[in-house]
Short mmCIF file of C-alpha atoms and ligand atoms in Angstrom, two decimals:
data_model
loop_
_atom_site.label_atom_id
_atom_site.label_comp_id
_atom_site.label_asym_id
_atom_site.label_seq_id
_atom_site.Cartn_x
_atom_site.Cartn_y
_atom_site.Cartn_z
CA UNK A 1 16.52 -20.11 32.56
CA UNK A 2 14.46 -21.09 29.07
CA UNK A 3 17.12 -19.96 26.88
CA UNK A 4 14.88 -19.92 23.42
CA UNK A 5 12.19 -17.69 25.27
CA UNK A 6 15.05 -15.08 25.47
CA UNK A 7 13.97 -12.39 22.84
CA UNK A 8 17.03 -9.90 21.79
CA UNK A 9 15.44 -6.74 20.29
CA UNK A 10 16.68 -6.17 17.11
CA UNK A 11 17.38 -2.57 17.82
CA UNK A 12 19.55 -3.34 20.50
CA UNK A 13 21.91 -5.61 18.47
CA UNK A 14 25.42 -4.33 17.30
CA UNK A 15 25.38 -3.15 13.85
CA UNK A 16 25.98 -5.69 11.44
CA UNK A 17 29.69 -5.35 10.23
CA UNK A 18 28.90 -5.02 6.40
CA UNK A 19 26.78 -1.82 5.61
CA UNK A 20 25.61 0.52 2.88
CA UNK A 21 26.58 4.15 3.79
CA UNK A 22 24.27 6.53 1.97
CA UNK A 23 25.49 10.37 1.91
CA UNK A 24 22.11 12.19 1.95
CA UNK A 25 24.34 15.34 1.88
CA UNK A 26 25.75 14.45 -1.25
CA UNK A 27 22.20 13.15 -2.65
CA UNK A 28 20.73 16.79 -1.73
CA UNK A 29 23.80 18.38 -3.48
CA UNK A 30 23.39 16.01 -6.73
CA UNK A 31 19.91 17.46 -6.79
CA UNK A 32 20.61 20.92 -6.45
CA UNK A 33 23.12 20.34 -9.61
CA UNK A 34 20.53 18.57 -11.70
CA UNK A 35 17.79 21.06 -11.17
CA UNK A 36 20.33 23.87 -12.09
CA UNK A 37 21.25 21.98 -15.22
CA UNK A 38 17.35 22.09 -16.29
CA UNK A 39 15.23 24.80 -17.62
CA UNK A 40 13.70 26.57 -14.42
CA UNK A 41 10.38 25.43 -15.67
CA UNK A 42 11.23 22.12 -16.50
CA UNK A 43 9.69 19.62 -13.79
CA UNK A 44 11.94 17.01 -12.10
CA UNK A 45 10.81 13.57 -11.11
CA UNK A 46 12.71 11.41 -8.96
CA UNK A 47 12.53 7.53 -10.09
CA UNK A 48 12.81 6.08 -6.61
CA UNK A 49 11.72 2.81 -7.78
CA UNK A 50 13.44 -0.36 -6.26
CA UNK A 51 14.20 1.61 -2.86
CA UNK A 52 15.70 4.58 -4.73
CA UNK A 53 17.84 2.10 -6.46
CA UNK A 54 19.14 0.66 -3.41
CA UNK A 55 19.57 3.91 -0.97
CA UNK A 56 16.32 3.24 0.74
CA UNK A 57 13.28 5.29 -0.67
CA UNK A 58 11.90 6.31 2.61
CA UNK A 59 15.05 8.62 3.70
CA UNK A 60 16.13 9.53 -0.03
CA UNK A 61 12.49 10.79 -1.34
CA UNK A 62 12.15 13.61 1.35
CA UNK A 63 15.76 15.01 0.46
CA UNK A 64 15.14 14.70 -3.58
CA UNK A 65 11.65 16.72 -2.62
CA UNK A 66 13.61 19.42 -0.52
CA UNK A 67 16.56 19.88 -2.96
CA UNK A 68 14.45 20.40 -6.59
CA UNK A 69 12.50 17.34 -7.27
CA UNK A 70 8.71 18.03 -7.81
CA UNK A 71 7.35 14.45 -8.03
CA UNK A 72 8.30 10.79 -7.40
CA UNK A 73 7.86 7.67 -9.69
CA UNK A 74 8.08 4.17 -8.40
CA UNK A 75 7.18 0.81 -9.98
CA UNK A 76 4.85 -1.08 -7.63
CA UNK A 77 1.96 -0.64 -5.35
CA UNK A 78 3.76 -1.59 -2.42
CA UNK A 79 6.50 1.24 -3.11
CA UNK A 80 3.84 3.71 -3.34
CA UNK A 81 2.00 2.56 -0.29
CA UNK A 82 5.37 2.77 1.63
CA UNK A 83 5.79 6.46 0.57
CA UNK A 84 2.35 7.33 1.28
CA UNK A 85 2.79 5.38 5.18
CA UNK A 86 6.01 7.68 5.31
CA UNK A 87 4.08 10.83 4.91
CA UNK A 88 5.18 11.87 1.68
CA UNK A 89 2.25 13.97 0.12
CA UNK A 90 4.19 14.62 -3.47
CA UNK A 91 2.23 13.31 -6.55
CA UNK A 92 3.46 9.76 -7.05
CA UNK A 93 4.02 8.48 -10.75
CA UNK A 94 3.10 4.74 -10.78
CA UNK A 95 5.42 3.44 -13.78
CA UNK A 96 4.54 0.21 -15.70
CA UNK A 97 1.08 -1.11 -16.28
CA UNK A 98 -1.55 -1.60 -13.89
CA UNK A 99 -3.52 -4.64 -13.78
CA UNK A 100 -7.62 -4.15 -13.09
CA UNK A 101 -7.13 -5.51 -9.24
CA UNK A 102 -4.81 -2.58 -8.77
CA UNK A 103 -7.20 0.15 -9.86
CA UNK A 104 -9.02 0.62 -6.58
CA UNK A 105 -5.81 1.07 -4.80
CA UNK A 106 -4.39 3.38 -7.15
CA UNK A 107 -7.15 5.53 -6.09
CA UNK A 108 -7.01 4.95 -2.56
CA UNK A 109 -3.14 5.72 -2.48
CA UNK A 110 -4.01 8.88 -4.99
CA UNK A 111 -1.26 7.93 -7.39
CA UNK A 112 -0.88 8.81 -10.93
CA UNK A 113 -0.64 5.42 -13.10
CA UNK A 114 0.88 5.16 -16.45
CA UNK A 115 -1.84 3.97 -18.70
CA UNK A 116 -1.17 2.01 -21.83
CA UNK A 117 -4.16 -0.18 -22.43
CA UNK A 118 -7.74 0.89 -22.78
CA UNK A 119 -8.80 -1.78 -20.81
CA UNK A 120 -7.32 -0.09 -17.60
CA UNK A 121 -7.89 3.62 -19.07
CA UNK A 122 -11.65 2.51 -19.23
CA UNK A 123 -11.66 0.81 -15.85
CA UNK A 124 -10.07 3.93 -14.15
CA UNK A 125 -12.40 6.21 -16.05
CA UNK A 126 -15.36 4.22 -14.52
CA UNK A 127 -13.94 4.30 -10.86
CA UNK A 128 -13.28 8.26 -11.12
CA UNK A 129 -16.94 8.59 -12.21
CA UNK A 130 -18.12 6.64 -9.59
CA UNK A 131 -16.47 8.53 -6.81
CA UNK A 132 -16.95 11.65 -8.77
CA UNK A 133 -13.17 12.41 -8.94
CA UNK A 134 -11.19 12.92 -11.97
CA UNK A 135 -8.06 9.92 -12.05
CA UNK A 136 -4.77 11.54 -12.87
CA UNK A 137 -3.30 9.73 -15.40
CA UNK A 138 0.00 9.63 -17.49
CA UNK A 139 -0.59 8.13 -21.27
CA UNK A 140 2.04 6.19 -21.88
CA UNK A 141 3.51 6.06 -25.14
CA UNK A 142 5.44 2.79 -26.54
CA UNK A 143 7.89 4.88 -28.89
CA UNK A 144 9.92 1.92 -29.94
CA UNK A 145 11.27 0.59 -26.48
CA UNK A 146 8.02 -1.98 -27.01
CA UNK A 147 7.86 -3.03 -23.77
CA UNK A 148 4.58 -0.85 -22.04
CA UNK A 149 2.32 1.51 -23.73
CA UNK A 150 -0.14 2.58 -26.41
CA UNK A 151 1.55 1.94 -29.83
CA UNK A 152 2.94 5.01 -31.59
CA UNK A 153 1.50 3.49 -34.76
CA UNK A 154 -1.83 3.66 -33.67
CA UNK A 155 -2.15 7.22 -31.89
CA UNK A 156 -4.92 8.49 -33.93
CA UNK A 157 -6.87 5.66 -32.67
CA UNK A 158 -6.07 5.65 -28.95
CA UNK A 159 -6.42 9.51 -28.85
CA UNK A 160 -9.86 9.14 -29.84
CA UNK A 161 -10.82 6.69 -27.28
CA UNK A 162 -9.01 8.55 -24.56
CA UNK A 163 -11.02 11.53 -25.44
CA UNK A 164 -14.11 9.91 -24.69
CA UNK A 165 -13.17 9.03 -20.97
CA UNK A 166 -14.20 12.08 -18.80
CA UNK A 167 -13.30 10.36 -15.76
CA UNK A 168 -9.86 10.90 -16.43
CA UNK A 169 -7.31 13.77 -15.93
CA UNK A 170 -4.39 13.48 -18.16
CA UNK A 171 -1.75 14.87 -16.11
CA UNK A 172 0.96 13.73 -18.58
CA UNK A 173 2.12 11.97 -21.65
CA UNK A 174 5.26 9.93 -21.40
CA UNK A 175 7.50 7.68 -23.66
CA UNK A 176 10.88 5.98 -22.87
CA UNK A 177 14.36 5.88 -24.53
CA UNK A 178 15.49 2.45 -25.42
CA UNK A 179 19.07 4.32 -25.87
CA UNK A 180 19.76 7.50 -24.62
CA UNK A 181 23.10 7.60 -23.41
CA UNK A 182 25.30 6.43 -26.07
CA UNK A 183 27.11 8.16 -29.04
CA UNK A 184 24.57 7.06 -31.62
CA UNK A 185 21.25 8.86 -30.76
CA UNK A 186 19.61 7.61 -34.25
CA UNK A 187 17.00 5.51 -32.17
CA UNK A 188 16.38 8.33 -29.55
CA UNK A 189 16.05 10.98 -32.38
CA UNK A 190 13.34 8.64 -34.28
CA UNK A 191 11.53 8.14 -30.66
CA UNK A 192 11.20 11.55 -30.15
CA UNK A 193 9.78 12.17 -33.80
CA UNK A 194 7.53 9.46 -32.84
CA UNK A 195 6.58 11.01 -29.67
CA UNK A 196 5.92 14.51 -31.18
CA UNK A 197 3.34 13.08 -33.61
CA UNK A 198 1.73 11.26 -31.14
CA UNK A 199 1.32 14.60 -28.99
CA UNK A 200 -0.22 16.32 -32.04
CA UNK A 201 -2.86 13.09 -32.52
CA UNK A 202 -3.67 13.60 -28.93
CA UNK A 203 -4.31 17.42 -29.46
CA UNK A 204 -6.00 16.64 -32.61
CA UNK A 205 -8.52 14.35 -30.52
CA UNK A 206 -8.80 17.22 -27.82
CA UNK A 207 -6.69 15.59 -25.11
CA UNK A 208 -4.20 17.96 -23.93
CA UNK A 209 -2.08 16.20 -21.19
CA UNK A 210 -0.42 19.03 -19.07
CA UNK A 211 3.24 17.44 -18.96
CA UNK A 212 5.10 15.51 -21.82
CA UNK A 213 8.14 13.69 -20.83
CA UNK A 214 10.29 11.49 -22.39
CA UNK A 215 14.17 11.90 -20.59
CA UNK A 216 15.51 9.55 -18.59
CA UNK A 217 19.14 10.53 -16.95
CA UNK A 218 20.50 9.50 -20.50
CA UNK A 219 18.25 12.12 -22.13
CA UNK A 220 18.44 14.89 -19.29
CA UNK A 221 22.36 14.82 -20.26
CA UNK A 222 22.32 14.51 -23.97
CA UNK A 223 19.07 15.23 -25.56
CA UNK A 224 18.17 18.81 -24.09
CA UNK A 225 15.49 19.02 -27.10
CA UNK A 226 13.58 16.11 -25.45
CA UNK A 227 13.22 17.63 -22.04
CA UNK A 228 9.61 18.64 -22.95
CA UNK A 229 7.76 19.67 -19.55
CA UNK A 230 9.29 17.20 -17.36
CA UNK A 231 12.06 14.81 -17.09
CA UNK A 232 12.75 11.58 -15.01
CA UNK A 233 15.87 11.12 -13.18
CA UNK A 234 17.02 7.90 -11.18
CA UNK A 235 20.74 6.93 -11.63
CA UNK A 236 21.96 10.52 -12.26
CA UNK A 237 20.90 11.67 -8.58
CA UNK A 238 23.28 8.75 -7.21
CA UNK A 239 26.21 10.65 -8.67
CA UNK A 240 26.35 7.72 -11.30
CA UNK A 241 26.41 8.29 -14.94
CA UNK A 242 24.38 6.26 -17.16
CA UNK A 243 27.21 5.49 -19.64
CA UNK A 244 30.81 6.31 -20.29
CA UNK A 245 30.17 8.65 -23.09
CA UNK A 246 27.40 10.77 -21.94
CA UNK A 247 27.54 14.55 -21.07
CA UNK A 248 29.03 15.05 -17.40
CA UNK A 249 27.83 17.48 -15.05
CA UNK A 250 30.31 19.37 -12.49
CA UNK A 251 30.20 18.30 -9.26
CA UNK A 252 28.08 15.24 -9.15
CA UNK A 253 29.21 12.86 -6.26
CA UNK A 254 28.58 9.30 -5.70
CA UNK A 255 25.86 8.78 -2.90
CA UNK A 256 26.63 5.07 -2.14
CA UNK A 257 29.63 3.19 -0.19
CA UNK A 258 29.47 0.03 0.97
CA UNK A 259 31.86 -1.18 3.88
CA UNK A 260 32.68 -4.42 5.52
CA UNK A 261 35.06 -5.07 8.57
CA UNK A 262 37.39 -7.79 8.56
CA UNK A 263 36.31 -10.35 11.17
CA UNK A 264 38.84 -13.21 10.48
CA UNK A 265 42.63 -12.98 9.26
CA UNK A 266 43.90 -16.83 8.33
CA UNK A 267 47.58 -17.25 7.75
CA UNK A 268 48.30 -19.62 4.48
CA UNK A 269 51.52 -21.62 3.46
CA UNK A 270 52.42 -22.45 -0.21
CA UNK A 271 49.92 -24.97 -1.34
CA UNK A 272 47.06 -24.01 0.77
CA UNK A 273 44.21 -23.53 -0.53
CA UNK A 274 41.26 -20.75 0.04
CA UNK A 275 37.29 -21.31 -0.15
CA UNK A 276 34.86 -23.67 -1.90
CA UNK A 277 36.21 -25.79 -4.84
CA UNK A 278 39.77 -24.93 -3.68
CA UNK A 279 40.26 -22.64 -6.61
CA UNK A 280 42.74 -20.22 -5.07
CA UNK A 281 46.06 -21.48 -3.93
CA UNK A 282 48.96 -19.72 -1.83
CA UNK A 283 51.97 -19.23 -3.83
CA UNK A 284 54.20 -18.03 -0.78
CA UNK A 285 53.48 -17.65 2.65
CA UNK A 286 50.52 -15.28 3.05
CA UNK A 287 47.65 -13.87 5.04
CA UNK A 288 43.71 -13.97 3.92
CA UNK A 289 41.29 -11.48 5.02
CA UNK A 290 37.49 -12.39 5.70
CA UNK A 291 34.97 -9.84 5.14
CA UNK A 292 31.17 -10.89 6.14
CA UNK A 293 29.57 -9.80 3.03
CA UNK A 294 28.76 -12.21 0.20
CA UNK A 295 26.93 -12.99 -3.10
CA UNK A 296 23.74 -13.08 -0.51
CA UNK A 297 24.01 -9.19 -0.06
CA UNK A 298 24.34 -8.49 -3.68
CA UNK A 299 28.30 -8.82 -4.36
CA UNK A 300 29.02 -10.56 -7.73
CA UNK A 301 29.62 -13.98 -7.34
CA UNK A 302 32.91 -14.00 -8.87
CA UNK A 303 36.24 -15.99 -8.41
CA UNK A 304 39.78 -15.09 -8.30
CA UNK A 305 38.44 -11.63 -9.67
CA UNK A 306 37.68 -8.28 -8.25
CA UNK A 307 39.24 -6.21 -5.42
CA UNK A 308 38.44 -4.50 -2.43
CA UNK A 309 40.22 -1.38 -0.58
CA UNK A 310 41.88 -2.09 2.83
CA UNK A 311 44.34 0.51 4.36
CA UNK A 312 43.89 2.53 1.42
CA UNK A 313 45.21 -0.05 -1.18
CA UNK A 314 43.63 -2.31 -3.40
CA UNK A 315 43.61 -5.89 -2.35
CA UNK A 316 42.55 -8.79 -4.69
CA UNK A 317 40.00 -11.39 -3.62
CA UNK A 318 41.05 -14.86 -3.22
CA UNK A 319 38.79 -17.65 -4.21
CA UNK A 320 35.24 -18.08 -4.72
CA UNK A 321 32.65 -15.45 -3.31
CA UNK A 322 30.62 -17.33 -0.86
CA UNK A 323 27.13 -16.47 0.18
CA UNK A 324 28.11 -14.54 3.46
CA UNK A 325 31.80 -13.99 2.85
CA UNK A 326 34.48 -13.21 0.66
CA UNK A 327 38.39 -13.81 1.24
CA UNK A 328 41.13 -11.15 0.44
CA UNK A 329 44.89 -11.71 -0.28
CA UNK A 330 46.51 -9.03 2.33
CA UNK A 331 49.89 -10.66 2.09
CA UNK A 332 51.25 -7.54 0.78
CA UNK A 333 49.27 -5.48 3.50
CA UNK A 334 50.99 -6.44 6.77
CA UNK A 335 49.09 -3.55 8.64
CA UNK A 336 45.90 -4.95 8.02
CA UNK A 337 44.11 -6.34 11.44
CA UNK A 338 40.52 -7.67 12.59
CA UNK A 339 38.43 -4.72 12.94
CA UNK A 340 39.41 -2.83 10.03
CA UNK A 341 37.20 -1.13 7.52
CA UNK A 342 37.40 -2.12 3.99
CA UNK A 343 35.46 -0.65 1.01
CA UNK A 344 33.64 -2.78 -1.11
CA UNK A 345 32.09 -0.10 -3.20
CA UNK A 346 33.41 3.51 -3.17
CA UNK A 347 36.45 5.46 -2.06
CA UNK A 348 39.26 4.81 0.05
CA UNK A 349 42.32 7.14 0.26
CA UNK A 350 43.12 7.67 -3.22
CA UNK A 351 41.93 4.36 -4.23
CA UNK A 352 38.01 4.10 -5.64
CA UNK A 353 36.06 0.99 -6.74
CA UNK A 354 33.52 1.98 -8.91
CA UNK A 355 30.19 0.71 -9.63
CA UNK A 356 31.20 0.38 -13.20
CA UNK A 357 34.07 -2.01 -11.78
CA UNK A 358 31.60 -4.04 -9.71
CA UNK A 359 29.26 -3.99 -12.91
CA UNK A 360 32.05 -5.49 -15.11
CA UNK A 361 32.43 -8.42 -12.33
CA UNK A 362 28.63 -8.84 -12.49
CA UNK A 363 29.01 -9.34 -16.14
CA UNK A 364 25.76 -6.62 -15.79
CA UNK A 365 25.20 -2.90 -15.85
CA UNK A 366 25.81 -0.10 -13.03
CA UNK A 367 21.93 -0.22 -12.38
CA UNK A 368 21.93 -3.67 -11.26
CA UNK A 369 24.79 -3.39 -9.15
CA UNK A 370 23.15 -0.57 -7.22
CA UNK A 371 19.38 -1.96 -6.95
CA UNK A 372 20.98 -5.35 -6.38
CA UNK A 373 22.23 -5.17 -2.85
CA UNK A 374 20.06 -6.81 -0.63
CA UNK A 375 17.84 -5.84 2.12
CA UNK A 376 19.86 -7.73 4.85
CA UNK A 377 22.44 -5.02 4.34
CA UNK A 378 21.95 -2.20 6.97
CA UNK A 379 21.85 1.26 5.35
CA UNK A 380 23.50 3.93 7.23
CA UNK A 381 22.55 7.35 6.73
CA UNK A 382 25.26 10.42 6.72
CA UNK A 383 25.16 13.96 6.35
CA UNK A 384 21.54 14.66 6.72
C1 PLP B 401 13.74 3.60 -14.58
C2 PLP B 401 13.22 4.45 -15.21
C3 PLP B 401 13.57 5.59 -15.18
C4 PLP B 401 15.01 5.97 -15.07
O1 PLP B 401 15.71 6.07 -15.48
P1 PLP B 401 17.47 6.58 -14.98
O2 PLP B 401 18.09 5.98 -16.36
O3 PLP B 401 17.76 5.60 -13.63
O4 PLP B 401 17.62 8.06 -15.11
C5 PLP B 401 12.94 6.65 -16.14
N1 PLP B 401 11.79 6.30 -16.63
C6 PLP B 401 11.43 5.01 -16.73
C7 PLP B 401 9.96 4.67 -17.33
C8 PLP B 401 12.03 4.23 -15.85
O5 PLP B 401 11.51 2.90 -16.21
#
């Protein structure tokens, strides 16, 4: 028989022995908690860009919408199209800044784009008038982040220009904090003041956007005076705080756990080395467990640093993390056997590897850890 002609349908394959567990019950509960921490008439936007920060947007967004979110935000047209294909009919805010070639698709997918350049505003207006619809847009104001948006210093001028575009419907106006979750709120307060002056200039020009919004998770927690009519929440929905100093909400739970099963165990004798570059050397007779997850899955590329949880205990990594595997010193854990479940991120028994611990290993931020897991790690959904 011609072996190369055989096809194994991927749905029939055994599950990969490294995976992400997504607790949809915890996600739902987090939304209920966040919702109840807001004023009843404050709208809640779920920022589900980058596959809902790694959870998988298709599965997370319906849970969010059923538990208190009013709207979704994504960053790319592809992300928005995926949600529409999945049957999501809620309003979708398209973050960032569109380019001219995106405009027809924004109308086609019925999106609410952020607009921070007059060229794009005029193009959206033109397309709207051609199709005899008013295109819902959110006026993006650069209040100091200096990334996207109309500059706060020029608000009189762009307010007047926007007021001349009858093809647009002003669904919102937004800014974005450069720092909202640290103790020092000086910059955040400056940004709020600038935003309020822009709102006044818009009003003076006859432009009255339906909903103003400036808060991300940090602002939701620590800047209640800036909630305006709606807020945008990403990381907090995952039960992860944007910083160590921001306000806590009772009952929030982490949604994401990353696990792998031990697929091999190697005995080592004093002097034996482990992994590329021989950077770890055994000082005593011991055992090394191999987990089939590596930096190509999004695990930090560290060397002789970090831990995983096995048998309810912390076990240190040995040698450098490889593309597909990492090695763990289990010399002090004699009960560990091939097939055992290890926790790479999350809880096992009384121990926990936090997102912040992995962020330290990655020399990065918690956001990067969550969103950094690659698509080849399957997502397994629990507690729907
Ligand atoms: C990503 C993003 C958010 C969400 O921020 P969190 O800190 O995760 O809540 C909000 N607004 C904009 C413009 C964003 O790009």
